[in-house]
PDB file of C-alpha atoms in Angstrom:
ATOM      1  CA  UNK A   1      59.604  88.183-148.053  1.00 95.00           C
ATOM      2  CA  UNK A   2      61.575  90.323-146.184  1.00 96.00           C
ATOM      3  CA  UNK A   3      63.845  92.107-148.134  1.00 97.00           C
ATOM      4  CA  UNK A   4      66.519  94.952-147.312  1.00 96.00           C
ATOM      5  CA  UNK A   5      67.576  97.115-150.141  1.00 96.00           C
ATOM      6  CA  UNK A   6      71.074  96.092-149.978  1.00 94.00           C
ATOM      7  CA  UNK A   7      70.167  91.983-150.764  1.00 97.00           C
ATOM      8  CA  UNK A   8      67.982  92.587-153.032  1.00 98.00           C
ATOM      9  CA  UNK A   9      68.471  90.905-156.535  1.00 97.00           C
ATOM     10  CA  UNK A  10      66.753  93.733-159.223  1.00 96.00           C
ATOM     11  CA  UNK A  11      68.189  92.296-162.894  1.00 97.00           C
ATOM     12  CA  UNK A  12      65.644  90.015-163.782  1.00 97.00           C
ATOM     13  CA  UNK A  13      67.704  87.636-165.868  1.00 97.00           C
ATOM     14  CA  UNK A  14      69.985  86.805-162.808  1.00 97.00           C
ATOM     15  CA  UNK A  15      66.445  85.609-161.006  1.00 98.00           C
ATOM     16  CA  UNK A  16      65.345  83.718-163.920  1.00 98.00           C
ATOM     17  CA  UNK A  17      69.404  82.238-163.826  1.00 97.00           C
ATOM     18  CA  UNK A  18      68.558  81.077-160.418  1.00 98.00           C
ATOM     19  CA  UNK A  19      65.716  79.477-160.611  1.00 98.00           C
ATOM     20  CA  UNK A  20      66.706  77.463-163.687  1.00 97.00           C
ATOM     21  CA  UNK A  21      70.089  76.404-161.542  1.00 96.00           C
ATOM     22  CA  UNK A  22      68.013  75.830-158.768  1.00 97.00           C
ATOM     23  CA  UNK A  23      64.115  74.956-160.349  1.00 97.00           C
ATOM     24  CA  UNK A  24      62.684  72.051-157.608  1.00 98.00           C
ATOM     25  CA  UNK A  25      60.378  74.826-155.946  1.00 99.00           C
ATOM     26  CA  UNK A  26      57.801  74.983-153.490  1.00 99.00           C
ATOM     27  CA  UNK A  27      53.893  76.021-154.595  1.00 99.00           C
ATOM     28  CA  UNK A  28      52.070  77.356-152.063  1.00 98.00           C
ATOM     29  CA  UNK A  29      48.449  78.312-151.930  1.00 97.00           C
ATOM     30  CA  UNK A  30      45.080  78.157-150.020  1.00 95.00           C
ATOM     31  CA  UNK A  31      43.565  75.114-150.355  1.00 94.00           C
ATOM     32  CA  UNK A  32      39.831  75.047-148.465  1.00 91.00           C
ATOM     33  CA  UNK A  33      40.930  77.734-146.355  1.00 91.00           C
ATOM     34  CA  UNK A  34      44.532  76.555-145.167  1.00 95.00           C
ATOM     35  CA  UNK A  35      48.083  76.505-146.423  1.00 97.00           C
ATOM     36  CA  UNK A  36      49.188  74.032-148.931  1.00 98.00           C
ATOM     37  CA  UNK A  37      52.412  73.434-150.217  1.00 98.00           C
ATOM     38  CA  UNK A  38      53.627  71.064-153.358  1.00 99.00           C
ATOM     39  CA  UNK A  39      57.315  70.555-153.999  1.00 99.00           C
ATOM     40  CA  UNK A  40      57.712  70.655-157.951  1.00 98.00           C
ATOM     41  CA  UNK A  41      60.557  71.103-160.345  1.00 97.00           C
ATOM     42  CA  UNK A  42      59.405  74.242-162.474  1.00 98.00           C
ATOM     43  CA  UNK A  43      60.607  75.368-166.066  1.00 97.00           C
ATOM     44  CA  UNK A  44      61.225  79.178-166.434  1.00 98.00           C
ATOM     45  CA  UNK A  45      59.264  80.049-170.389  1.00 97.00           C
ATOM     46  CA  UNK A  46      59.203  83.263-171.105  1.00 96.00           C
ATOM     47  CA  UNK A  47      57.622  84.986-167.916  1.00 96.00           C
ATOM     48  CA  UNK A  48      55.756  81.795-167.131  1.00 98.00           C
ATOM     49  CA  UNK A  49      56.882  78.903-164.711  1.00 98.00           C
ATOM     50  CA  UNK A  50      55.517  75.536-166.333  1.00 98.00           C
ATOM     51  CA  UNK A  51      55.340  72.591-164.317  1.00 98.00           C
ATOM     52  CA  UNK A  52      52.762  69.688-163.862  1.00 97.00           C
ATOM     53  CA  UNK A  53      51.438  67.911-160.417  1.00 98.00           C
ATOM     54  CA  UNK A  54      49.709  64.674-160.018  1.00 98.00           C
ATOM     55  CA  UNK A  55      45.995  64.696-160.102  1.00 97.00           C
ATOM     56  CA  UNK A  56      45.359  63.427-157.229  1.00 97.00           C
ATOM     57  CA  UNK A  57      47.304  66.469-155.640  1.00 98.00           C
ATOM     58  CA  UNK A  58      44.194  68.887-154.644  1.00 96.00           C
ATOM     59  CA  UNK A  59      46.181  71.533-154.228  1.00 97.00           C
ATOM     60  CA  UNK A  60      45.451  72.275-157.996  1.00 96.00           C
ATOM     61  CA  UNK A  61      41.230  72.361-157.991  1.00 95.00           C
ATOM     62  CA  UNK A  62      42.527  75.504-156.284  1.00 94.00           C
ATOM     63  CA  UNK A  63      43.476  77.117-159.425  1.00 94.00           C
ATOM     64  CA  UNK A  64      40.505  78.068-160.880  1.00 82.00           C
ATOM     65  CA  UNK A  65      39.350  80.801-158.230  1.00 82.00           C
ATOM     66  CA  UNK A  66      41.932  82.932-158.964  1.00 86.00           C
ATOM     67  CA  UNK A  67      43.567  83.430-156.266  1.00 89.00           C
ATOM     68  CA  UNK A  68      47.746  84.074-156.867  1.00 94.00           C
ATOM     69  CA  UNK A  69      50.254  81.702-155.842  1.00 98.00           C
ATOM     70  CA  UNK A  70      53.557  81.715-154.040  1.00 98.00           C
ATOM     71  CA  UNK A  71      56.815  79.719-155.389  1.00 99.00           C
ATOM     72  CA  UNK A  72      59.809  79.556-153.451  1.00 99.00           C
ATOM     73  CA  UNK A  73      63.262  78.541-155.074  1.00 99.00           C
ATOM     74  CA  UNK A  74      66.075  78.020-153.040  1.00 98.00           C
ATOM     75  CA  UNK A  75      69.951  78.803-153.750  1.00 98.00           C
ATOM     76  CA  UNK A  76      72.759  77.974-152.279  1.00 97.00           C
ATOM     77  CA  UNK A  77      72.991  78.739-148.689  1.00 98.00           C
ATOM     78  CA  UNK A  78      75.005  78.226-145.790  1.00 98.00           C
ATOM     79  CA  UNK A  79      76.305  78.184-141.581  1.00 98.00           C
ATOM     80  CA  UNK A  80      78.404  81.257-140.876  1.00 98.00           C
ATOM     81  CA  UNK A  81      80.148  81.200-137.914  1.00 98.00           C
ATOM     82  CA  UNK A  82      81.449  84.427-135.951  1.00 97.00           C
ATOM     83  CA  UNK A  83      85.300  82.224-135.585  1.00 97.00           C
ATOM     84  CA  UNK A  84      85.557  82.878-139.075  1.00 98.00           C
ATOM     85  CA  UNK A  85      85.151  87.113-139.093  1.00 97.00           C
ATOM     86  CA  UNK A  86      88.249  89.384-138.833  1.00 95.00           C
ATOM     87  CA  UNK A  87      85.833  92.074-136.347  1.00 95.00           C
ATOM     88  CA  UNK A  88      85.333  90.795-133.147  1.00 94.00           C
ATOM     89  CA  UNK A  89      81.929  89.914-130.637  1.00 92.00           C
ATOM     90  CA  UNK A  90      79.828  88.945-134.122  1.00 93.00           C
ATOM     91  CA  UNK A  91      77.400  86.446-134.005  1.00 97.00           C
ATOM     92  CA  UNK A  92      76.577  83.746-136.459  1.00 97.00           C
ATOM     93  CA  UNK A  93      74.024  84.304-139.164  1.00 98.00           C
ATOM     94  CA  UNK A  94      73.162  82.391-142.357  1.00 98.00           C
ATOM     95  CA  UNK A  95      73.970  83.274-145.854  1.00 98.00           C
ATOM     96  CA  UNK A  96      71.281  82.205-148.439  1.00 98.00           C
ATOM     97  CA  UNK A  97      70.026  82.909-151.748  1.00 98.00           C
ATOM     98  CA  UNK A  98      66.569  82.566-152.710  1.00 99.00           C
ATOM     99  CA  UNK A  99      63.850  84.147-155.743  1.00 99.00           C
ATOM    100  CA  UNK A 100      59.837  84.463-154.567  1.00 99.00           C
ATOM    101  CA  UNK A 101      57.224  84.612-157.894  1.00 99.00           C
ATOM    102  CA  UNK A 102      53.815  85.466-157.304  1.00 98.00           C
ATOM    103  CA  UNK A 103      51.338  85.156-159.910  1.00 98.00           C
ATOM    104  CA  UNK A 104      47.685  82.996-160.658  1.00 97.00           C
ATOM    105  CA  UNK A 105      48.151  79.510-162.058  1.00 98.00           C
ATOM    106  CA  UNK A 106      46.849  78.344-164.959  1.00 97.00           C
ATOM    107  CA  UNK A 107      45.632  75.113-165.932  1.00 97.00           C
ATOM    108  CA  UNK A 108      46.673  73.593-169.637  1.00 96.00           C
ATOM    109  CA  UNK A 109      43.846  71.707-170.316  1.00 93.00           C
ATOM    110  CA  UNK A 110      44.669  70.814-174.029  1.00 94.00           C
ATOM    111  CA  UNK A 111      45.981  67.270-174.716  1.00 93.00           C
ATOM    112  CA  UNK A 112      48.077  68.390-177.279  1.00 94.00           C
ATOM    113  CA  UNK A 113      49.799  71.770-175.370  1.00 95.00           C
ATOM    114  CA  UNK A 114      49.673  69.146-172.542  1.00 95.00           C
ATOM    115  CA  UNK A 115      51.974  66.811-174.538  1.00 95.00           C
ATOM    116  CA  UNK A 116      53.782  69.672-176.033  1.00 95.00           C
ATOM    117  CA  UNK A 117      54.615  71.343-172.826  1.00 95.00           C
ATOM    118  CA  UNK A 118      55.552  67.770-171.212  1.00 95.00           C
ATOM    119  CA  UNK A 119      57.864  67.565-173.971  1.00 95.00           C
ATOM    120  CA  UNK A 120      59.748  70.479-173.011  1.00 95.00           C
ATOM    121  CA  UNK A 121      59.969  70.200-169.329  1.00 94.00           C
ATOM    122  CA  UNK A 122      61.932  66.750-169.989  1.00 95.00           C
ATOM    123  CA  UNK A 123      64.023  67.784-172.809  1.00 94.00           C
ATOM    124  CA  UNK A 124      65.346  70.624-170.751  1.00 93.00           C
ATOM    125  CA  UNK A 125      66.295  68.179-167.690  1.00 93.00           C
ATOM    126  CA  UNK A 126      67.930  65.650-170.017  1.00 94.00           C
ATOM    127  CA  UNK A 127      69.868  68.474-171.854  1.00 91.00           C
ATOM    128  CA  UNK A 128      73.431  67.266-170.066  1.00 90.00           C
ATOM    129  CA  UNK A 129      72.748  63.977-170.135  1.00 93.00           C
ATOM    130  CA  UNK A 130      74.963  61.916-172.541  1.00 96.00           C
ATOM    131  CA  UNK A 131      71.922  60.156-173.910  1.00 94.00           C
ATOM    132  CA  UNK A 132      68.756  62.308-172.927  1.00 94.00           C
ATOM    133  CA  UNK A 133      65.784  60.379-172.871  1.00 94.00           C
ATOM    134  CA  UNK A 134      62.713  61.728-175.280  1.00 93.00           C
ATOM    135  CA  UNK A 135      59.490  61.411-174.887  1.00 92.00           C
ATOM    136  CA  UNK A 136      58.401  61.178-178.486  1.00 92.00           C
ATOM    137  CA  UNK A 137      60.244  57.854-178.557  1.00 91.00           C
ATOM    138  CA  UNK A 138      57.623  56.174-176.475  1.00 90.00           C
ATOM    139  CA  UNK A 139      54.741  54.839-177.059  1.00 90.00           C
ATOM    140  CA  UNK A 140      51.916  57.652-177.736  1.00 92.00           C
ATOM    141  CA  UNK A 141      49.184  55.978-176.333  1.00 90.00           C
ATOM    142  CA  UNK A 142      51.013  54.829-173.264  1.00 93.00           C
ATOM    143  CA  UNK A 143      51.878  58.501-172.400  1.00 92.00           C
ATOM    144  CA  UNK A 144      49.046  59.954-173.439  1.00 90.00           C
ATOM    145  CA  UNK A 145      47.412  57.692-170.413  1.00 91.00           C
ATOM    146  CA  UNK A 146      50.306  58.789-167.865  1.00 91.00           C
ATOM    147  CA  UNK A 147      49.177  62.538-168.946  1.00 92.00           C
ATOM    148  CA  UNK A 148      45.327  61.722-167.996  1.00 93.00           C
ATOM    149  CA  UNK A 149      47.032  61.260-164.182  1.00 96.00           C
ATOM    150  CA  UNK A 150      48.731  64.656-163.622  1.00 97.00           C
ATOM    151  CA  UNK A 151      47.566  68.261-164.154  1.00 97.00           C
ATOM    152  CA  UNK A 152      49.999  70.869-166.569  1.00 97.00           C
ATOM    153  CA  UNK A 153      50.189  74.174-165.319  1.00 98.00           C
ATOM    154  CA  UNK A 154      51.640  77.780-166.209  1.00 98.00           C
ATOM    155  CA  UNK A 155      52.134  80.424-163.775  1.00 98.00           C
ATOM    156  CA  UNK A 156      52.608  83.838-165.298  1.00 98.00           C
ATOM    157  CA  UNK A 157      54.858  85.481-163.332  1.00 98.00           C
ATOM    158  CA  UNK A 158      53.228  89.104-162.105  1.00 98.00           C
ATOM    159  CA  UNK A 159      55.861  89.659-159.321  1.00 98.00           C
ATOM    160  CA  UNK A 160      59.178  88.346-158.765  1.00 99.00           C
ATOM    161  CA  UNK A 161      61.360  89.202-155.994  1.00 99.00           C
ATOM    162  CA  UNK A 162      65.263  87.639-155.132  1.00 99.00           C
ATOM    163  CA  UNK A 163      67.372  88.420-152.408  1.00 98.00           C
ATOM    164  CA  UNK A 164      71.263  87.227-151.727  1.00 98.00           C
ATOM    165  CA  UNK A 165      72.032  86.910-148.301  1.00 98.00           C
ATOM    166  CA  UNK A 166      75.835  87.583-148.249  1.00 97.00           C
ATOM    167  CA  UNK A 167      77.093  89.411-146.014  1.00 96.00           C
ATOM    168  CA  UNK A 168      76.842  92.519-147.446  1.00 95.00           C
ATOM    169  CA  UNK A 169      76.893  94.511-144.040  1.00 93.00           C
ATOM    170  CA  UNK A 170      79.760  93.406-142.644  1.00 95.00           C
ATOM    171  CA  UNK A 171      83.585  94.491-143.712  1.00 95.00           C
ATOM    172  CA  UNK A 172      85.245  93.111-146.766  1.00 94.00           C
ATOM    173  CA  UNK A 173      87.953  91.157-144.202  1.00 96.00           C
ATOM    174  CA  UNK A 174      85.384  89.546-142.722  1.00 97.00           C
ATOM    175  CA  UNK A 175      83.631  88.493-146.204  1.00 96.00           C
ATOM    176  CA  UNK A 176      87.225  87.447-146.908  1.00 96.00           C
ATOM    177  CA  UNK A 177      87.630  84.918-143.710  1.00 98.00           C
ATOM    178  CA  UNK A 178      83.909  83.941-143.816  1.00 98.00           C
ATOM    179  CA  UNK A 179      84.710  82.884-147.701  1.00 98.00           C
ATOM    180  CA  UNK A 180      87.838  81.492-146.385  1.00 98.00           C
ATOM    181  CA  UNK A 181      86.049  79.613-143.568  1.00 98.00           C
ATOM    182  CA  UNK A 182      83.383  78.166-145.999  1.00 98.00           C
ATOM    183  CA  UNK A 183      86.007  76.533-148.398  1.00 97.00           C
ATOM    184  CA  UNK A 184      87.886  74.836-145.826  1.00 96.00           C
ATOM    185  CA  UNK A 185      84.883  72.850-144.919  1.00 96.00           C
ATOM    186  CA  UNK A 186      84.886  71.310-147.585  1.00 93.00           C
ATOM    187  CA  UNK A 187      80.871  70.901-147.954  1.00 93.00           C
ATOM    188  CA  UNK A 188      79.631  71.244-151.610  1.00 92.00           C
ATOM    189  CA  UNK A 189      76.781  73.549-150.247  1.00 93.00           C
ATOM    190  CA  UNK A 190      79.483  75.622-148.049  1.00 97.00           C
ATOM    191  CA  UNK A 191      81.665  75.843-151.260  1.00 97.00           C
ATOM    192  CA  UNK A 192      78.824  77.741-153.631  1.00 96.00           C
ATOM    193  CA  UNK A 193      78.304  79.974-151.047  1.00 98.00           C
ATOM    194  CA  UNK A 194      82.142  81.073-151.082  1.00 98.00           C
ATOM    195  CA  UNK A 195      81.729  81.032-155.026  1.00 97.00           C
ATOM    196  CA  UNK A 196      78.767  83.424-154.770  1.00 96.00           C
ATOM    197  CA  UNK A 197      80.120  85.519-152.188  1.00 97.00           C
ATOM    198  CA  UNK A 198      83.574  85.882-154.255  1.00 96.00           C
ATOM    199  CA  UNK A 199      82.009  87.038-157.003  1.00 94.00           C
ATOM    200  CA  UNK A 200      80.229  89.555-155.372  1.00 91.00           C
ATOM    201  CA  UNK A 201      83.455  91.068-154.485  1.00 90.00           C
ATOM    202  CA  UNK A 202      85.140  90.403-158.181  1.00 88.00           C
ATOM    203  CA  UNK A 203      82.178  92.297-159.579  1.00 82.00           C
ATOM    204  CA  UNK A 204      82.559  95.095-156.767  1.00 74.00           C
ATOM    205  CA  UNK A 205      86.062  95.653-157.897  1.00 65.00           C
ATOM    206  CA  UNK A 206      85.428  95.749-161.887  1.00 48.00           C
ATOM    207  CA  UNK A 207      82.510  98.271-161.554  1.00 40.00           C
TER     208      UNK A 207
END
């Protein structure tokens, strides 16, 4: 992606932070010839994404030529209007955080590490959950069925790139009124934005 120096996200924990906070992703790839695109929520394990599709999904028969993939996560972003700037004649733009990984999929064939893995990618969505559901309370055979339907996959992650959006350029008044502006919308979306932004400028004034 397009990325100027001074959005760029370098510290590679904050990119793995995102895409755990923010880990239903986009696959891309070539699939006979053309773009293909699966939306899938992803598990960050080490420096592999896990994640499984369903079989019937050929985007994965793709996997096995070698060719890299693309996954897109998407952070918060947000509208900024020009009203809500200190500096005059500005134009709107849109603030936005987002991590691309690059790297070759690959397929977990094993029933077992199949299982395992499936394990793991539910455990860590039910983690908040009051009473997670766990999938070695059901009935083996019944899942081990369900498993025969979708494909488990790891991409190791050979590049990794994240960029933040956030109005970096322009002057810290009008960060200040466009931080102002987003909170008084009162949109959830609008509102992590401002948080981001805010501590942008917290951070700037520590270091």
């Amino acid at each position: 992606m397009y990325l100027p120096p001074a959005f760029e996200i370098e510290d590679r924990d904050s990119l793995y932070a995102i895409i755990r906070e923010n880990n239903f992703g986009i696959l891309t790839n070539q699939v006979e010839g053309a773009p293909f695109a699966t939306h899938l929520p992803f598990m960050v394990e080490g420096d592999c994404l896990v994640a499984h599709m369903a079989r019937a999904n050929p985007q994965w028969r793709a996997f096995g030529d070698g060719a890299p993939a693309l996954c897109v996560f998407q952070g918060p972003h947000a509208y900024i209007s020009p009203s809500w700037y200190d500096s005059k004649d500005m134009v709107p733009t849109w603030n936005y955080v987002a991590v691309h990984v690059r790297g070759t999929p690959r397929i977990i064939d094993d029933p077992a590490a199949a299982y395992a893995t499936q394990q793991r990618l539910v455990a860590a969505q039910e983690l908040n959950l009051p009473e997670p559901w766990r999938l070695e309370n059901e009935d083996r055979a019944r899942i081990d069925g369900l498993l025969r339907s979708i494909v488990v996959f790891e991409i190791p992650i050979d590049q990794i790139h994240g960029k933040a959006k956030m109005n970096q350029n322009r002057t810290l008044a009008d960060r200040r009124g466009a931080i102002a502006g987003l909170r008084e919308t009162g949109a959830a979306g609008n509102a992590a934005v401002a948080e981001y932004m805010a501590r942008q400028d917290a951070e700037k004034d520590i270091t």
